[in-house]
Coordinates of C-alpha atoms in Angstrom, one line a residue:
X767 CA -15.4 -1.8 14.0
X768 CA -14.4 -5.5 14.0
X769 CA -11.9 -6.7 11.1
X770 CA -14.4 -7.4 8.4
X771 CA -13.5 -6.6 4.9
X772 CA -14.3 -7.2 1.5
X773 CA -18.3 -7.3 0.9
X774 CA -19.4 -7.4 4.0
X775 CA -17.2 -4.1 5.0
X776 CA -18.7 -2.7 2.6
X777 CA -22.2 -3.2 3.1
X778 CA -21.9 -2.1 6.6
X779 CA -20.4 1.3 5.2
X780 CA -22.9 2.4 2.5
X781 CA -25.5 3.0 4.8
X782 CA -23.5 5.0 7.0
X783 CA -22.4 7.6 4.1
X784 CA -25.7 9.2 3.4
X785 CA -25.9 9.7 7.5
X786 CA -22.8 11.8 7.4
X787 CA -22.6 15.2 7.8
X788 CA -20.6 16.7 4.1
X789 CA -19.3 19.6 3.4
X790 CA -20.9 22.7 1.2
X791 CA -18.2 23.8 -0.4
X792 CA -18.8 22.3 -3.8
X793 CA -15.2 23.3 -5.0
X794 CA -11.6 22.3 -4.4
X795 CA -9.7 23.9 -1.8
X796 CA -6.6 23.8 -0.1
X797 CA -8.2 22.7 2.9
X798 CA -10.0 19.7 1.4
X799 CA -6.6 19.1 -0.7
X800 CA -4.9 19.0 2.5
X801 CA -7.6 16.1 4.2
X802 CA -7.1 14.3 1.3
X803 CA -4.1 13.3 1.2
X804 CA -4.0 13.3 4.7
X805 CA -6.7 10.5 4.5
X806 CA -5.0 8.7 1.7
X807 CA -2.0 8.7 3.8
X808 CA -3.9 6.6 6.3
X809 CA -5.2 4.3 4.4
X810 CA -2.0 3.6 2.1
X811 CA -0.5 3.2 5.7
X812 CA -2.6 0.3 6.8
X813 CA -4.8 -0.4 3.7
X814 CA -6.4 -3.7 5.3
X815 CA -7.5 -2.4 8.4
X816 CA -11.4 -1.2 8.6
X817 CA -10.5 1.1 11.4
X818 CA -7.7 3.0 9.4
X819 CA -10.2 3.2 6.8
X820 CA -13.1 4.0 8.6
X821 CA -11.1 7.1 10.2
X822 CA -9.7 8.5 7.0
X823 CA -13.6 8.8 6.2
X824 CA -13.5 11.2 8.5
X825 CA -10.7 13.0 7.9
X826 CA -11.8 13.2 3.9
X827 CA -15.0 14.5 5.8
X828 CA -13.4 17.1 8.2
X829 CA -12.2 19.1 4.8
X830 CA -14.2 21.9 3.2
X831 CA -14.4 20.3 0.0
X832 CA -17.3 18.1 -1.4
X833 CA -15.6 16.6 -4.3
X834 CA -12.1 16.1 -2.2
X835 CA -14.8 14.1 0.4
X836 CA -16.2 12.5 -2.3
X837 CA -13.0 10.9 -3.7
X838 CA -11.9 10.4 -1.0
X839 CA -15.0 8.2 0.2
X840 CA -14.3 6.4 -2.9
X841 CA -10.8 5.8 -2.3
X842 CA -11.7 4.0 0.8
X843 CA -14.2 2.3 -0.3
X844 CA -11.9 0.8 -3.2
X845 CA -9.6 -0.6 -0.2
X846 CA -12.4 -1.8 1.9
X847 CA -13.4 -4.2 -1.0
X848 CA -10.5 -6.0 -1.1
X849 CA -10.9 -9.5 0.6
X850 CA -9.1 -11.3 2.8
X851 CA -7.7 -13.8 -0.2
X852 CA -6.6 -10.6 -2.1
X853 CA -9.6 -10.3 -4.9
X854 CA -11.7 -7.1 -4.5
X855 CA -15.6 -7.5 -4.2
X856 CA -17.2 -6.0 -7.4
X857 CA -20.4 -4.3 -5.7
X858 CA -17.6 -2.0 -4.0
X859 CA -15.8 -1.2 -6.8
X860 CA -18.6 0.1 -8.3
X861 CA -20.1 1.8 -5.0
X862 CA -16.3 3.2 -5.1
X863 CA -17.0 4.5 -9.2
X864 CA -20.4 6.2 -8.3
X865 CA -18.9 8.5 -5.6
X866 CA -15.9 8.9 -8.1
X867 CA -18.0 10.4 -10.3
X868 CA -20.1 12.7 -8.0
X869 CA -16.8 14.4 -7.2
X870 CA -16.0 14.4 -10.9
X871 CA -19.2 16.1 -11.7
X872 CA -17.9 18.8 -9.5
X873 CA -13.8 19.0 -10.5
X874 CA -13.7 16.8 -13.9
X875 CA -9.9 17.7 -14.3
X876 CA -8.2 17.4 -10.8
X877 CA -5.5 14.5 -11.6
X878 CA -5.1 13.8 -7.9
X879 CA -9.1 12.5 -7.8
X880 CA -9.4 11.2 -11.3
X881 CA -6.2 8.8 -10.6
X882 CA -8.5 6.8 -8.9
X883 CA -11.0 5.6 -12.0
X884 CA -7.7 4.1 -12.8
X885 CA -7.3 2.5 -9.7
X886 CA -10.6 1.4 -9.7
X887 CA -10.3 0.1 -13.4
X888 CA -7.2 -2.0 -12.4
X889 CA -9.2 -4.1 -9.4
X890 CA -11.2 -4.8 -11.4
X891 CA -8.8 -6.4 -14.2
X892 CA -10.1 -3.7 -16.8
X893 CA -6.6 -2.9 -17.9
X894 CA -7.6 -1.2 -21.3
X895 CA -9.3 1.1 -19.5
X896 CA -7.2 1.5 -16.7
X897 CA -4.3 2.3 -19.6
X898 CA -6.5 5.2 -21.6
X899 CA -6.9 6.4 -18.2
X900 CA -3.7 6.7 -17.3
X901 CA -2.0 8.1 -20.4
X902 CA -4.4 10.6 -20.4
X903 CA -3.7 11.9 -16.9
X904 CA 0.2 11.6 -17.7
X905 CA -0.2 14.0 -20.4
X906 CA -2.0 16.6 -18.0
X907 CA 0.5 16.1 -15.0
X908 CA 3.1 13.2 -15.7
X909 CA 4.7 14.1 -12.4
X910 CA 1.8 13.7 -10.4
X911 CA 2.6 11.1 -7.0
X912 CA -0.3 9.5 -6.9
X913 CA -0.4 8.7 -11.2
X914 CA 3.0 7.4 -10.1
X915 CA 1.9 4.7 -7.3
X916 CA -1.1 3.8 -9.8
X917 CA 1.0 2.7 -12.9
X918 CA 3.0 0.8 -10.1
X919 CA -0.4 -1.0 -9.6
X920 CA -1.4 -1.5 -13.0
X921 CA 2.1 -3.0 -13.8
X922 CA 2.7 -4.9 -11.0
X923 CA -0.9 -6.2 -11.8
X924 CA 0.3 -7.7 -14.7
X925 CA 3.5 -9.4 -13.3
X926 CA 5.6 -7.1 -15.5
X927 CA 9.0 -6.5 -13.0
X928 CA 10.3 -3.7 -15.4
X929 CA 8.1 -1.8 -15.8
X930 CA 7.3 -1.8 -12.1
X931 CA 10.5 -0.9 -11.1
X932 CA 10.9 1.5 -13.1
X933 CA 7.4 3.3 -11.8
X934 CA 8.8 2.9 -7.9
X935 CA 11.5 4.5 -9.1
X936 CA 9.5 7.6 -10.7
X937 CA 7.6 7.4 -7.3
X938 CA 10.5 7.9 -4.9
X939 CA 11.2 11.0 -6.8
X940 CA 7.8 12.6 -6.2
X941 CA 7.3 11.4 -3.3
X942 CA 7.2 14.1 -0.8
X943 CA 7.2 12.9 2.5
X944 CA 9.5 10.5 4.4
X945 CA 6.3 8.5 5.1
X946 CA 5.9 8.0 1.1
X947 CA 9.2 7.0 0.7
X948 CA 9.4 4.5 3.6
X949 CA 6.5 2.8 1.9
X950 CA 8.3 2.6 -1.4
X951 CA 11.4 1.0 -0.2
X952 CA 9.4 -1.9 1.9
X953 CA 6.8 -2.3 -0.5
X954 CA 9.5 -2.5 -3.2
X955 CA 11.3 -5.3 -1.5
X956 CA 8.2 -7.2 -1.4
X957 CA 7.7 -7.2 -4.9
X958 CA 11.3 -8.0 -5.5
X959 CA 10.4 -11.2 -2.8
X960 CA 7.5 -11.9 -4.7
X961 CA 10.0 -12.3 -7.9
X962 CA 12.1 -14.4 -6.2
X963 CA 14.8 -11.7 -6.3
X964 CA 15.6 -11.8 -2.5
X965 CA 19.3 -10.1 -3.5
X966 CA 17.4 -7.3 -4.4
X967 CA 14.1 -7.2 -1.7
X968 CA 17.7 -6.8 0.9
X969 CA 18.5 -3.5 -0.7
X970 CA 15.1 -2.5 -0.6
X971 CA 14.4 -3.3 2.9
X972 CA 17.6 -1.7 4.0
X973 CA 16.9 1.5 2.5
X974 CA 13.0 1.3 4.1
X975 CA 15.0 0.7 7.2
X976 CA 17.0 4.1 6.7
X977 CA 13.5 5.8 7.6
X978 CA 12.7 3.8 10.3
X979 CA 15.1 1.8 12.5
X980 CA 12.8 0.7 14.8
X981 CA 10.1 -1.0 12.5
X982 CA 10.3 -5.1 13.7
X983 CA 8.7 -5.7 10.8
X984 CA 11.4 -4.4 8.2
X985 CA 13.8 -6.0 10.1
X986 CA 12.2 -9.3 9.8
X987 CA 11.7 -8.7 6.1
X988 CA 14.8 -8.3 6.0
X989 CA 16.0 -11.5 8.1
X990 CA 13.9 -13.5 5.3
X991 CA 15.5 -12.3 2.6
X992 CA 19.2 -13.0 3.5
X993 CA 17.5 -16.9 5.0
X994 CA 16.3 -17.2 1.4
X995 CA 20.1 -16.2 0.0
X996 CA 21.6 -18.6 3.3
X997 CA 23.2 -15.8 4.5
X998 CA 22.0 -17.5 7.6
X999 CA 24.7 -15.2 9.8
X1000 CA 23.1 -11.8 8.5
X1001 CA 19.6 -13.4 8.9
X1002 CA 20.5 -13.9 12.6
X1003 CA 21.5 -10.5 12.7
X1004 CA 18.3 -8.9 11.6
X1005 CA 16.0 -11.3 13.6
X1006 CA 17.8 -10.4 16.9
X1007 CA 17.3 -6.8 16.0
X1008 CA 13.3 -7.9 15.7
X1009 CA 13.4 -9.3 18.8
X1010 CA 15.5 -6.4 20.7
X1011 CA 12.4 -3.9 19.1
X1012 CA 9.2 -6.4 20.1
X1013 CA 10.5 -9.5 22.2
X1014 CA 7.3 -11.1 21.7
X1015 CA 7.2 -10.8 18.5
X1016 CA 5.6 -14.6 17.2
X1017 CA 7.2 -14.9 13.3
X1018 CA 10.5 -13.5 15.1
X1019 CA 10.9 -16.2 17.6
X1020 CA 9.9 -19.2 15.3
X1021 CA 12.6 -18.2 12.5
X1022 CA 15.4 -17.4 15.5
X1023 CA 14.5 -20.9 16.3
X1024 CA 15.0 -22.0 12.3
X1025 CA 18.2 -20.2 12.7
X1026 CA 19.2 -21.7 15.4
X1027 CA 18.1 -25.5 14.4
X1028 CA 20.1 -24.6 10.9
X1029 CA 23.7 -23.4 13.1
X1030 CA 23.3 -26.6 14.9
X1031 CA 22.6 -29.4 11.9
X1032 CA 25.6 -27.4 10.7
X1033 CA 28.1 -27.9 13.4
X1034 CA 26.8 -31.3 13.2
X1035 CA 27.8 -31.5 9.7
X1036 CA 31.0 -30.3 10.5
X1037 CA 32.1 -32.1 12.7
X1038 CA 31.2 -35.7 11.2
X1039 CA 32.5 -34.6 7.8
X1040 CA 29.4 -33.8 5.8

């Protein structure tokens, strides 16, 4: 599968579904729990690549639970509308809703698969409904992970810092897996980036880091945000780190070179007085 998203993603993955093989079992088990949020995990992982995606279908798939395959179908199928500028292609959110409520018809009051009408409500900038949604599951299972990342999304939607801070935080604390948390923490820092609080997206990153030393990517997260403070020292720190993990790395080597044009115009300055 090629890197096509959005729409046309979609419309090569519709066709596909009713070719698959499903399972019987038209209840939740433990089993089909387990491919769930194995699949999830895959797709929160990389959520714009159609190859992530198109093998957590299987995994949702390789469970012995219909409706946990069925929300789970739609859970991809929410990420593969999303297009390349961001915005998410209406015919898949609402391919996304119609397997939504197939497995709903089977288990109406499993948090962990009605979490994503909520989800589905917010991509598509229906936030009254995402919010009735929402408050409802929080009074059947207010620690629930997954409520947790999706008021994250529904704030954050909305540009309102707080309150999205405060949900990462409520997320980190039911997460359950250092895979979880490690999102958190780098996905937190990008907001705070976002808000022009690079002070902040450092503490972030550094804790991300804590999970995983070797991620280039962190590191050069983290390199930005101390270049946007002019911590240009630490910035140069972090990038050579980048490059010591993936020498080739292309973003890497153009901001060591930033660095390094910035050290020099300031020896410059130095030295003539300015």
């Amino acid at each position: 599968m090629d890197k096509t998203m959005g729409k046309q993603l979609i419309r090569k993955l519709l066709p596909m579904l009713d070719k698959m093989n499903w399972p019987d079992t038209p209840v939740a088990t433990a089993k089909g729990q387990q491919a769930f949020e194995i699949g999830m995990e895959k797709i929160d992982n990389a959520p714009n690549d159609p190859q992530a995606i198109a093998h957590a279908i299987r995994v949702f798939l390789s469970g012995d639970s219909l409706p946990y395959a069925l929300a789970g179908v739609a859970y991809a199928l929410v990420y593969a509308s999303r297009e390349k500028n961001g915005a998410f292609a209406p015919e898949g959110l609402e391919a996304a809703m119609e397997w939504l409520e197939k497995a709903q018809e089977l288990e109406p009051d499993l948090v962990d698969i009605n979490v994503i009408e909520a989800l589905i409500y917010i991509y598509s900038d229906r936030f009254d409904d995402a919010r009735l949604i929402l408050d409802y599951l929080q009074g059947q299972e207010p620690t629930n992970h997954y409520l947790h990342l999706a008021e994250i999304q529904y704030w954050y939607n909305q540009r309102n810092l707080e309150q999205t801070v405060h949900w990462f935080e409520q997320a980190a604390i039911s997460a359950i897996t250092v895979p979880q948390r490690l999102r958190l923490s780098a996905r937190l820092g990008d907001v705070y980036m976002e808000f022009k609080q690079p002070q902040k997206a450092v503490e972030a990153y550094r804790e991300a880091i804590h999970f995983n030393k070797d991620n280039h990517l962190l590191w050069y997260k983290l390199a930005v945000a101390y270049w946007q403070q002019e911590d240009y020292a630490e910035a140069e720190r972090c990038v050579d780190q980048v490059l010591r993990i993936k020498s080739d790395f292309a973003l890497g080597l153009k901001l060591k070179q930033a660095l390094q044009k910035k050290q020099s115009s300031g020896v410059l300055g130095r030295l003539f007085g300015k």
